[in-house]
Coordinates of C-alpha atoms in Angstrom, one line a residue:
Chain A
X194 CA 0.0 0.0 0.0
X195 CA 2.6 2.5 1.1
X196 CA 4.8 1.5 -1.8
X197 CA 1.9 2.0 -4.3
X198 CA 1.2 5.5 -2.9
X199 CA 4.9 6.5 -3.2
X200 CA 5.0 5.1 -6.7
X201 CA 2.1 7.2 -7.8
X202 CA 3.7 10.3 -6.4
X203 CA 6.9 9.2 -7.9
X204 CA 9.1 11.0 -5.3
X205 CA 11.6 8.7 -3.6
X206 CA 13.3 11.8 -1.9
X207 CA 10.0 12.8 -0.4
X208 CA 10.0 9.5 1.5
X209 CA 13.5 10.3 2.8
X210 CA 12.4 13.7 4.2
X211 CA 9.4 12.1 5.9
X212 CA 11.6 9.5 7.5
X213 CA 14.0 12.3 8.7
X214 CA 11.0 14.1 10.4
X215 CA 9.9 10.9 12.0
X216 CA 13.4 10.2 13.4
X217 CA 14.0 13.8 14.5
X218 CA 10.6 13.9 16.2
X219 CA 11.1 10.5 17.8
X220 CA 14.6 11.5 18.9
X221 CA 13.3 14.7 20.5
X222 CA 10.6 12.7 22.3
X223 CA 13.3 10.4 23.8
X224 CA 15.4 13.3 24.9
X225 CA 12.3 15.0 26.4
X226 CA 11.3 11.8 28.2
X227 CA 14.8 11.4 29.6
X228 CA 14.9 15.0 30.8
X229 CA 11.6 14.5 32.6
X230 CA 12.7 11.1 34.0
X231 CA 15.9 12.5 35.5
X232 CA 14.4 14.6 38.3
X233 CA 12.2 11.6 39.3
X234 CA 15.1 9.2 39.5
X235 CA 17.3 11.8 41.3
X236 CA 14.3 12.4 43.7
X237 CA 14.8 8.9 45.1
X238 CA 18.6 9.3 45.8
X239 CA 19.8 10.4 49.3
X240 CA 18.5 14.0 50.1
X241 CA 20.6 16.9 51.4
X242 CA 19.7 16.2 55.1
X243 CA 20.6 12.6 54.7
X244 CA 24.0 13.5 53.1
X245 CA 24.5 16.1 55.9
X246 CA 24.6 13.3 58.5
X247 CA 27.5 11.6 56.8
X248 CA 30.2 12.2 59.4
X249 CA 30.4 10.9 63.0
X250 CA 32.9 11.8 65.7
X251 CA 34.0 9.1 68.1
X252 CA 35.8 9.5 71.5
X253 CA 38.2 6.6 71.9
X254 CA 39.3 7.4 75.5
X255 CA 37.0 4.9 77.2
X256 CA 38.0 2.0 75.0
X257 CA 40.4 -0.4 76.6
X258 CA 42.7 -2.9 74.9
X259 CA 40.8 -5.9 73.7
X260 CA 37.5 -4.0 73.8
X261 CA 35.2 -3.1 71.0
X262 CA 32.4 -0.5 70.6
X263 CA 29.8 -0.1 68.0
X264 CA 28.8 3.4 66.8
X265 CA 26.3 4.6 64.2
X266 CA 27.4 6.2 61.0
X267 CA 25.0 6.8 58.1
X268 CA 22.5 4.5 59.9
X269 CA 25.0 1.6 59.8
X270 CA 26.9 0.1 62.6
X271 CA 30.7 0.9 62.7
X272 CA 33.0 -1.4 64.7
X273 CA 35.8 0.2 66.6
X274 CA 38.1 -2.3 68.1
X275 CA 41.3 -1.7 70.1
X276 CA 43.2 -4.8 69.2
X277 CA 45.6 -6.7 71.4
X278 CA 49.1 -7.4 70.4
X279 CA 48.3 -11.1 69.7
X280 CA 45.4 -10.0 67.4
X281 CA 47.6 -7.6 65.5
X282 CA 50.4 -10.2 65.1
X283 CA 47.9 -12.8 63.9
X284 CA 46.5 -10.4 61.3
X285 CA 50.0 -9.3 60.1
X286 CA 51.3 -12.9 60.0
X287 CA 48.5 -14.1 57.6
X288 CA 50.0 -14.8 54.2
X289 CA 48.1 -12.9 51.4
X290 CA 47.7 -16.2 49.5
X291 CA 45.3 -17.4 52.3
X292 CA 42.9 -14.5 51.6
X293 CA 39.9 -14.5 49.2
X294 CA 40.2 -10.7 49.0
X295 CA 44.0 -10.1 49.5
X296 CA 44.8 -7.0 51.5
X297 CA 47.7 -6.6 54.0
X298 CA 46.6 -5.7 57.5
X299 CA 48.8 -2.5 57.4
X300 CA 46.5 -1.2 54.6
X301 CA 43.4 -1.6 56.8
X302 CA 44.4 0.3 60.0
X303 CA 46.0 3.7 60.3
X304 CA 47.2 2.9 63.7
X305 CA 47.7 -0.9 64.2
X306 CA 45.9 -1.0 67.6
X307 CA 42.7 0.7 66.2
X308 CA 40.7 -1.3 63.8
X309 CA 37.7 0.7 62.3
X310 CA 35.2 -1.2 60.1
X311 CA 31.7 -0.8 58.7
X312 CA 29.9 -3.6 60.6
X313 CA 28.0 -4.8 57.6
X314 CA 28.6 -8.2 56.1
X315 CA 29.6 -7.8 52.4
X316 CA 27.3 -10.7 51.5
X317 CA 23.8 -9.5 52.0
X318 CA 24.1 -6.8 54.7
X319 CA 23.6 -8.5 58.0
X320 CA 25.6 -7.3 61.1
X321 CA 28.2 -9.9 62.0
X322 CA 28.6 -11.0 65.6
X323 CA 31.9 -10.6 67.6
X324 CA 31.6 -7.2 69.3
X325 CA 30.5 -8.6 72.7
X326 CA 32.7 -10.9 74.7
X327 CA 30.0 -13.6 74.7
X328 CA 29.5 -13.5 70.9
X329 CA 30.9 -16.1 68.6
X330 CA 33.9 -14.7 66.8
X331 CA 34.2 -17.3 64.0
X332 CA 37.1 -19.6 63.2
X333 CA 39.6 -16.7 62.8
X334 CA 38.9 -14.8 66.0
X335 CA 37.3 -11.7 64.3
X336 CA 33.6 -11.7 63.4
X337 CA 31.0 -14.3 62.4
X338 CA 27.9 -13.5 60.3
X339 CA 25.0 -15.6 61.5
X340 CA 22.9 -15.1 58.4
X341 CA 24.8 -17.1 55.9
X342 CA 27.9 -18.1 57.8
X343 CA 30.8 -15.8 56.8
X344 CA 34.0 -15.8 59.0
X345 CA 36.1 -12.7 59.3
X346 CA 39.6 -12.5 60.8
X347 CA 41.1 -10.0 63.3
X348 CA 41.7 -7.6 60.5
X349 CA 38.0 -7.9 59.3
X350 CA 39.1 -9.8 56.2
X351 CA 36.8 -12.5 54.8
X352 CA 38.3 -15.9 55.3
X353 CA 35.4 -18.4 54.9
X354 CA 31.8 -18.3 53.7
X355 CA 29.8 -16.7 50.9
X356 CA 30.8 -13.0 51.4
X357 CA 32.9 -11.8 48.5
X358 CA 34.9 -9.0 50.2
X359 CA 36.6 -7.9 53.4
X360 CA 34.6 -5.7 55.8
X361 CA 34.8 -2.2 54.5
X362 CA 37.1 0.3 56.1
X363 CA 35.3 3.6 56.2
X364 CA 37.1 6.9 55.4
X365 CA 38.2 8.2 58.8
X366 CA 40.8 10.6 60.3
X367 CA 42.4 11.0 63.7
X368 CA 41.5 14.5 64.9
X369 CA 43.8 13.9 67.9
X370 CA 45.1 10.9 69.6
X371 CA 41.8 9.9 71.2
X372 CA 39.2 11.2 68.7
X373 CA 38.3 10.0 65.2
X374 CA 36.0 11.4 62.6
X375 CA 34.3 8.8 60.4
X376 CA 33.1 9.9 57.0
Chain B
X261 CA -23.5 -11.2 18.9
X262 CA -27.0 -9.8 19.1
X263 CA -27.6 -7.4 22.0
X264 CA -29.9 -9.0 24.4
X265 CA -33.4 -7.5 24.9
X266 CA -33.4 -6.1 28.4
X267 CA -36.9 -5.8 30.0
X268 CA -36.1 -2.8 32.2
X269 CA -36.4 0.5 30.2
X270 CA -33.7 2.3 32.2
X271 CA -31.3 -0.6 31.6
X272 CA -32.1 -0.4 27.9
X273 CA -31.6 3.4 27.9
X274 CA -28.2 3.1 29.6
X275 CA -27.1 0.1 27.6
X276 CA -27.8 1.9 24.3
X277 CA -25.3 4.7 25.4
X278 CA -22.9 2.7 27.6
X279 CA -23.1 -1.0 26.7
X280 CA -22.0 -2.3 30.1
X281 CA -25.1 -4.6 30.4
X282 CA -24.5 -6.1 27.0
X283 CA -20.8 -6.6 27.9
X284 CA -21.7 -8.4 31.2
X285 CA -24.3 -10.5 29.4
X286 CA -21.8 -11.4 26.7
X287 CA -18.9 -12.2 29.0
X288 CA -20.8 -14.0 31.8
X289 CA -24.1 -15.4 30.4
X290 CA -23.3 -16.2 26.8
X291 CA -19.6 -16.9 27.5
X292 CA -19.3 -20.6 26.6
X293 CA -17.3 -22.5 29.2
X294 CA -16.2 -26.1 28.9
X295 CA -18.7 -28.2 30.8
X296 CA -16.1 -30.5 32.3
X297 CA -14.1 -28.0 34.5
X298 CA -13.0 -29.5 37.8
X299 CA -12.6 -27.7 41.1
X300 CA -8.9 -27.0 40.1
X301 CA -10.5 -24.3 37.9
X302 CA -11.8 -22.5 41.0
X303 CA -8.5 -20.9 41.9
X304 CA -8.4 -18.2 39.3
X305 CA -11.6 -16.5 40.4
X306 CA -10.6 -17.2 44.0
X307 CA -7.4 -15.3 43.5
X308 CA -9.4 -12.4 42.1
X309 CA -11.6 -12.3 45.2
X310 CA -8.5 -12.5 47.5
X311 CA -7.0 -9.5 45.6
X312 CA -10.2 -7.5 46.3
X313 CA -10.1 -8.5 50.0
X314 CA -6.4 -7.4 50.2
X315 CA -7.1 -4.0 48.5
X316 CA -10.2 -3.4 50.7
X317 CA -8.4 -4.2 54.0
X318 CA -5.3 -2.4 52.9
X319 CA -7.0 0.8 52.2
X320 CA -8.6 0.7 55.7
X321 CA -5.3 -0.2 57.4
X322 CA -3.6 2.8 55.7
X323 CA -6.1 5.1 57.5
X324 CA -4.4 4.2 60.8
X325 CA -0.9 3.4 59.8
X326 CA 2.1 5.8 60.0
X327 CA 5.0 5.2 57.6
X328 CA 7.8 6.5 59.8
X329 CA 10.6 4.6 61.4
X330 CA 9.7 6.0 64.8
X331 CA 6.0 5.4 64.6
X332 CA 5.4 2.5 62.2
X333 CA 5.8 -0.3 64.7
X334 CA 3.7 1.5 67.4
X335 CA 1.0 2.4 64.9
X336 CA 0.6 -1.2 63.9
X337 CA 0.4 -2.2 67.6
X338 CA -2.2 0.5 68.1
X339 CA -4.2 -0.9 65.2
X340 CA -4.0 -4.3 67.0
X341 CA -5.0 -3.0 70.5
X342 CA -6.9 0.3 70.3
X343 CA -8.5 0.7 66.9
X344 CA -12.0 -0.8 66.6
X345 CA -11.7 -4.2 64.9
X346 CA -8.1 -3.2 64.0
X347 CA -7.0 -6.7 65.0
X348 CA -9.5 -8.2 62.6
X349 CA -8.6 -6.0 59.6
X350 CA -4.9 -6.5 60.1
X351 CA -5.1 -10.3 60.6
X352 CA -7.2 -10.5 57.4
X353 CA -4.7 -8.5 55.5
X354 CA -1.6 -10.3 57.0
X355 CA -3.0 -13.8 56.5
X356 CA -4.7 -12.8 53.2
X357 CA -1.2 -12.4 51.8
X358 CA -0.3 -16.0 52.7
X359 CA -3.7 -17.3 51.3
X360 CA -3.2 -15.2 48.2
X361 CA 0.0 -17.1 47.5
X362 CA -1.5 -20.5 48.4
X363 CA -4.3 -19.9 45.9
X364 CA -2.0 -18.5 43.2
X365 CA 0.5 -21.3 43.5
X366 CA -2.2 -23.9 43.2
X367 CA -3.5 -21.9 40.1
X368 CA 0.0 -22.0 38.6
X369 CA 0.5 -25.7 39.2
X370 CA -2.9 -26.5 37.8
X371 CA -1.8 -24.6 34.6
X372 CA 1.4 -26.7 34.5
X373 CA -0.5 -30.0 35.0
X374 CA -3.1 -29.3 32.3
X375 CA -0.7 -27.5 29.9
X376 CA -2.8 -24.3 30.2
X377 CA 0.1 -22.3 28.8
X378 CA 0.1 -24.0 25.4
X379 CA -1.0 -22.3 22.2
X380 CA -3.1 -20.3 21.8
X381 CA -2.8 -19.3 25.5
X382 CA 0.9 -18.3 25.7
X383 CA 0.2 -14.6 26.4
X384 CA -2.4 -15.5 29.0
X385 CA 0.3 -17.5 30.8
X386 CA 2.9 -14.7 30.5
X387 CA 0.5 -12.1 31.9
X388 CA 0.0 -14.5 34.8
X389 CA 3.8 -14.6 35.5
X390 CA 3.8 -10.8 35.4
X391 CA 1.1 -10.9 38.0
X392 CA 3.2 -13.3 40.1
X393 CA 6.2 -10.9 40.0
X394 CA 4.1 -7.9 40.9
X395 CA 2.6 -9.9 43.8
X396 CA 6.0 -10.8 45.1
X397 CA 7.2 -7.2 45.0
X398 CA 4.0 -6.1 46.7
X399 CA 4.2 -8.8 49.4
X400 CA 7.9 -8.0 50.1
X401 CA 7.3 -4.3 50.5
X402 CA 4.1 -4.9 52.6
X403 CA 6.1 -7.1 55.0
X404 CA 8.5 -4.2 55.6
X405 CA 5.8 -1.8 56.8
X406 CA 5.3 -3.1 60.4
X407 CA 9.0 -2.2 60.9
X408 CA 9.8 -5.3 63.1
X409 CA 13.1 -7.1 63.1
X410 CA 12.2 -9.4 60.2
X411 CA 10.8 -6.4 58.3
X412 CA 14.0 -4.5 58.6
X413 CA 16.5 -7.4 58.0
X414 CA 14.3 -8.8 55.2
X415 CA 14.4 -5.4 53.5
X416 CA 18.2 -5.2 54.1
X417 CA 19.0 -8.7 52.6
X418 CA 16.6 -8.4 49.6
X419 CA 17.7 -4.9 48.6
X420 CA 21.3 -6.0 49.0
X421 CA 20.7 -8.6 46.3
X422 CA 21.0 -5.8 43.8
X423 CA 24.5 -5.0 45.1
X424 CA 25.6 -8.2 43.3
X425 CA 25.2 -6.4 40.0
X426 CA 28.7 -5.5 38.7
X427 CA 29.8 -1.9 38.6
X428 CA 26.5 -0.1 39.2
X429 CA 25.3 -2.4 42.0
X430 CA 26.1 -0.2 45.0
X431 CA 24.7 2.9 43.2
X432 CA 21.4 1.1 42.6
X433 CA 21.2 0.0 46.3
X434 CA 21.8 3.5 47.5
X435 CA 19.1 4.7 45.1
X436 CA 16.6 2.1 46.3
X437 CA 17.3 3.1 49.9
X438 CA 17.3 6.8 49.4
X439 CA 20.2 6.8 51.9
X440 CA 23.1 4.6 53.1
X441 CA 21.0 2.0 54.8
X442 CA 17.4 0.9 55.0
X443 CA 15.9 3.8 56.8
X444 CA 13.0 6.3 56.9
X445 CA 13.2 7.2 53.1
X446 CA 13.1 3.4 52.3
X447 CA 10.1 2.9 54.5
X448 CA 8.2 5.8 53.0
X449 CA 8.8 4.7 49.4
X450 CA 7.9 1.1 50.2
X451 CA 4.6 2.3 51.6
X452 CA 3.9 4.4 48.5
X453 CA 4.7 1.5 46.2
X454 CA 2.9 -1.1 48.3
X455 CA -0.2 1.1 47.8
X456 CA 0.4 1.5 44.1
X457 CA 1.3 -2.0 42.9
X458 CA -2.0 -3.8 43.8
X459 CA -3.7 -1.4 41.3
X460 CA -1.2 -2.4 38.7
X461 CA -2.0 -6.0 39.5
X462 CA -5.7 -5.2 38.9
X463 CA -4.8 -3.7 35.5
X464 CA -2.8 -6.8 34.5
X465 CA -5.5 -9.1 35.8
X466 CA -7.9 -7.3 33.4
X467 CA -5.5 -8.0 30.5
X468 CA -5.3 -11.6 31.8
X469 CA -9.1 -11.8 31.6
X470 CA -9.2 -10.3 28.0
X471 CA -6.6 -12.9 27.0
X472 CA -8.6 -15.6 28.8
X473 CA -11.9 -14.7 27.1
X474 CA -10.3 -14.8 23.7
X475 CA -10.2 -18.6 23.6
X476 CA -12.0 -19.4 26.8
X477 CA -10.8 -21.7 29.7
X478 CA -8.9 -24.8 29.0
X479 CA -10.2 -28.0 30.6
X480 CA -9.0 -31.2 32.2
X481 CA -9.0 -33.1 28.9
X482 CA -6.9 -30.4 27.3
X483 CA -8.9 -30.6 24.0
X484 CA -10.7 -27.7 22.3
X485 CA -14.4 -27.1 22.7
X486 CA -15.9 -28.5 19.4
X487 CA -19.4 -27.2 19.6
X488 CA -22.3 -26.1 21.8
X489 CA -22.7 -29.6 23.2
X490 CA -19.3 -29.2 24.9
X491 CA -20.0 -26.0 26.7
X492 CA -22.4 -24.4 29.2
X493 CA -22.9 -20.7 30.0
X494 CA -20.5 -19.4 32.7
X495 CA -23.5 -18.0 34.6
X496 CA -25.2 -19.6 36.4
X497 CA -23.3 -22.8 36.3
X498 CA -19.7 -21.7 37.1
X499 CA -20.8 -18.7 39.2
X500 CA -22.5 -21.4 41.4
X501 CA -19.5 -23.7 41.4
X502 CA -17.1 -20.8 42.2
X503 CA -19.3 -19.6 45.0
X504 CA -19.3 -23.0 46.6
X505 CA -15.5 -23.1 46.4
X506 CA -15.3 -19.6 47.8
X507 CA -17.4 -20.8 50.8
X508 CA -15.0 -23.6 51.5
X509 CA -12.0 -21.2 51.1
X510 CA -13.5 -18.7 53.5
X511 CA -14.1 -21.3 56.2
X512 CA -10.3 -22.2 56.0
X513 CA -9.3 -18.6 55.8
X514 CA -11.5 -17.5 58.7
X515 CA -10.2 -20.5 60.7
X516 CA -6.7 -19.2 60.5
X517 CA -7.6 -15.5 60.9
X518 CA -9.6 -16.2 64.1
X519 CA -7.8 -19.2 65.6
X520 CA -4.2 -19.2 64.4
X521 CA -3.5 -15.7 63.1
X522 CA 0.2 -15.9 63.6
X523 CA 0.6 -19.4 62.1
X524 CA 2.5 -18.1 59.0
X525 CA 4.3 -15.3 60.9
X526 CA 7.7 -15.0 62.5
X527 CA 7.7 -14.1 66.2
X528 CA 10.8 -11.9 65.7
X529 CA 8.7 -9.5 63.7
X530 CA 7.0 -8.4 67.0
X531 CA 10.4 -7.0 68.1
X532 CA 10.8 -3.4 66.9
X533 CA 13.5 -3.0 64.1
X534 CA 17.0 -2.6 65.4
X535 CA 19.6 -1.6 62.7
X536 CA 22.4 -2.6 65.0
X537 CA 21.5 -6.2 65.7
X538 CA 20.7 -8.9 63.2
X539 CA 18.5 -11.7 64.5
X540 CA 20.5 -15.0 64.6
X541 CA 18.2 -16.8 62.2
X542 CA 16.6 -14.7 59.5
X543 CA 14.1 -16.2 57.0
X544 CA 11.7 -14.7 54.5
X545 CA 8.0 -15.4 54.5
X546 CA 7.1 -19.0 53.6
X547 CA 6.1 -18.1 50.1
X548 CA 9.6 -16.9 49.3
X549 CA 11.5 -19.9 50.9
X550 CA 12.0 -21.9 47.7
X551 CA 13.6 -18.9 45.9
X552 CA 15.7 -18.2 49.1
X553 CA 16.9 -21.8 49.0
X554 CA 18.0 -21.4 45.3
X555 CA 19.8 -18.1 46.2
X556 CA 21.8 -19.9 48.9
X557 CA 22.4 -23.1 46.9
X558 CA 25.1 -21.3 44.8
X559 CA 28.2 -20.2 46.8
X560 CA 28.8 -17.2 44.5
X561 CA 26.9 -14.1 45.3
X562 CA 26.2 -12.8 41.8
X563 CA 25.4 -16.3 40.4
X564 CA 23.1 -17.0 43.4
X565 CA 21.1 -13.9 42.7
X566 CA 21.0 -14.7 38.9
X567 CA 19.8 -18.2 39.7
X568 CA 17.1 -16.9 42.0
X569 CA 15.7 -14.5 39.4
X570 CA 16.1 -17.1 36.7
X571 CA 13.9 -19.6 38.6
X572 CA 10.9 -17.3 38.0
X573 CA 11.9 -15.9 34.6
X574 CA 12.1 -19.4 33.2
X575 CA 8.3 -19.5 33.6
X576 CA 8.1 -16.8 30.9
X577 CA 9.4 -19.2 28.2
X578 CA 7.7 -22.3 29.5
X579 CA 5.2 -22.4 26.6
X580 CA 8.2 -22.8 24.2
X581 CA 10.2 -25.2 26.5
X582 CA 7.4 -27.7 26.6
X583 CA 7.5 -29.3 23.1
X584 CA 4.6 -31.7 23.7
X585 CA 1.5 -31.2 21.5
X586 CA -0.9 -32.8 24.0
X587 CA -1.9 -30.3 26.7
X588 CA -3.3 -32.3 29.6
X589 CA -1.0 -34.5 31.8
X590 CA -4.0 -36.9 31.9
X591 CA -2.8 -38.2 28.5
X592 CA 0.9 -37.8 29.2
X593 CA 1.8 -40.7 31.6
X594 CA 5.5 -39.9 31.9
X595 CA 5.1 -36.1 32.2
X596 CA 2.5 -36.7 34.9
X597 CA 5.0 -38.4 37.1
X598 CA 7.7 -35.7 36.6
X599 CA 5.1 -33.1 37.4
X600 CA 4.7 -34.5 40.9
X601 CA 8.5 -34.8 41.2
X602 CA 8.6 -31.0 40.5
X603 CA 5.9 -30.3 43.1
X604 CA 7.9 -32.3 45.7
X605 CA 11.1 -30.6 44.6
X606 CA 9.5 -27.2 45.3
X607 CA 8.5 -28.4 48.8
X608 CA 12.0 -29.6 49.4
X609 CA 13.4 -26.2 48.3
X610 CA 11.0 -24.5 50.7
X611 CA 12.0 -26.8 53.6
X612 CA 15.7 -26.2 52.9
X613 CA 15.1 -22.4 52.6
X614 CA 13.5 -22.4 56.1
X615 CA 16.7 -24.0 57.7
X616 CA 20.2 -22.6 58.3
X617 CA 22.6 -23.3 55.4
X618 CA 24.6 -26.0 57.2
X619 CA 25.3 -29.7 57.0
X620 CA 23.1 -31.8 54.6
X621 CA 20.8 -28.8 54.0
X622 CA 23.5 -27.3 51.7
X623 CA 23.8 -30.4 49.4
X624 CA 20.1 -31.0 49.5
X625 CA 19.4 -27.4 48.4
X626 CA 22.0 -27.7 45.6
X627 CA 20.5 -31.0 44.3
X628 CA 16.9 -29.6 44.5
X629 CA 18.0 -26.4 42.7
X630 CA 19.7 -28.4 40.0
X631 CA 16.6 -30.5 39.5
X632 CA 14.3 -27.4 39.3
X633 CA 16.3 -26.1 36.3
X634 CA 16.7 -29.6 34.9
X635 CA 12.9 -30.0 34.8
X636 CA 12.3 -26.8 32.8
X637 CA 15.4 -26.6 30.6
X638 CA 16.1 -30.3 29.7
X639 CA 13.3 -32.6 30.8
X640 CA 10.3 -30.7 29.3
X641 CA 11.9 -30.1 25.8
X642 CA 13.1 -33.7 25.5
X643 CA 10.1 -35.4 27.0
X644 CA 7.7 -33.7 24.6
X645 CA 9.6 -35.3 21.7
X646 CA 10.0 -38.8 23.0
X647 CA 6.9 -39.4 25.1
X648 CA 4.0 -41.3 23.5
X649 CA 0.8 -39.8 24.7
X650 CA -2.4 -41.8 25.3
X651 CA -5.2 -41.4 22.7
X652 CA -7.3 -38.3 23.1
X653 CA -11.1 -38.4 23.2
X654 CA -12.8 -37.0 20.1
X655 CA -14.6 -34.3 22.0
X656 CA -15.4 -33.2 25.6
X657 CA -18.8 -34.8 25.2
X658 CA -17.7 -38.0 23.4
X659 CA -16.8 -40.1 26.4
X660 CA -20.1 -39.3 28.1
X661 CA -22.5 -39.1 25.1
X662 CA -21.2 -41.9 22.9
X663 CA -23.6 -44.6 24.1
X664 CA -26.6 -42.3 23.5
X665 CA -25.5 -40.9 20.2
X666 CA -24.0 -44.0 18.8
X667 CA -21.7 -42.1 16.5
X668 CA -18.7 -39.8 17.0

């Protein structure tokens, strides 16, 4: 039908111009739809007040050696652990070849005695156990995630279980010897 | 189709301008339905009724619910204790979700047994799978709203599934949360979407009905209706049969709502959400357990997530995976046995999903997962080619009327 109509008019180039208008109009429609979609997608991302809460200051004075505290940062638990000499040595002595996600302990702590980690299992987001003295600490003396059975060592590195990565080390800075700011 | 002559003048006046009465007459009274439908064909209309019950109770619950992390748990407890009949409306809604899945799962397995997805009903089946996906999203977000421990950690684990996507995974999870963890923005948007999705389900159900009425219901024999002697009008025959089934269903439903309202629930969800402590044993609602088992069967995070989604997406191509020409398992002796193996396999997956991933549960879950995909991807295509089906009757009426008619 369309071919017959074009043939009677006898203008092949007219068809090309019509195609161009279709494509140009369709293209503008897509650009317009994307421009409208952008604010709606962005609307669902973290808002200014949520972003404003992205730092937390922690006073380390009350934390004794071998103790661990949990603080909240961006709605997530952050583990602050003052490690014992034995724990630091165990973490440092582990060969990188034994790690699923190889990372030396020295790259995970600014001061060896202070280990600061986001307390969220890298598998599906549960909070691992090991902060309290009565908690199971897993086979490597660090943390154990009860949801799907991931074991972390004294550097928070994944050693066994389904989690793909080490516990995340958040960005933090020592404001003075006994205060840190996370975020 | 001739417009029926309505006796009432007002009905005639309206119908001439807005033919709703003709439409209902055509789709209910004239609509020819196979006369041999069994009670397995009750579950479609039953699912529609449960959807209406869920929307009605949900709209009322929203009048007393507060979608805020500080108030959500207390507002649900207030509905339970202080609001007039709040306990009743909430227990109907809460257990209605479980019964919705029971009804829909039976409806799906009926479709699998009788080959309801085969030509020309492929799109009818695909629309049904879309409804299942929407139901799962709605149920998941609804479970988050009471803001108990299971709500919070269920939401955390399920949204974290998306973090398995390479490169953009973390960005997507932050976007879904509207923050850096499951928090107030997450609860707000889940409430908004939990209210919206049921109405999308209604829309897809309508398309499901349009597709259904194109060729009419299948039937237990799986052969086409060959003439008026094979069918009866939907109304009053199947409206009566559906009503009886509804009565039986409501007895069971009311039994659970009044006498065992927390049968399907997790006690941990009566503990307010605590983002700092994960309960030692987290499980999803029972209707998600088989998928959860598939997720955990594969020790790799990304592959586990892919397998879980694939277990549902495989249903979309089921009409093309099953190569058999004969619809009903009644005439497919080998398929019939494997159908029941699949049903048992799904129960095994559900049982494994409810238990911690340790010891023999791990290997059982892996075998059951492998079998699930084997059934759809290998068994169905091959079986359709090598199986020798039993002879089909000549028509729906033939086995019954043959002695009287004396000819086929």
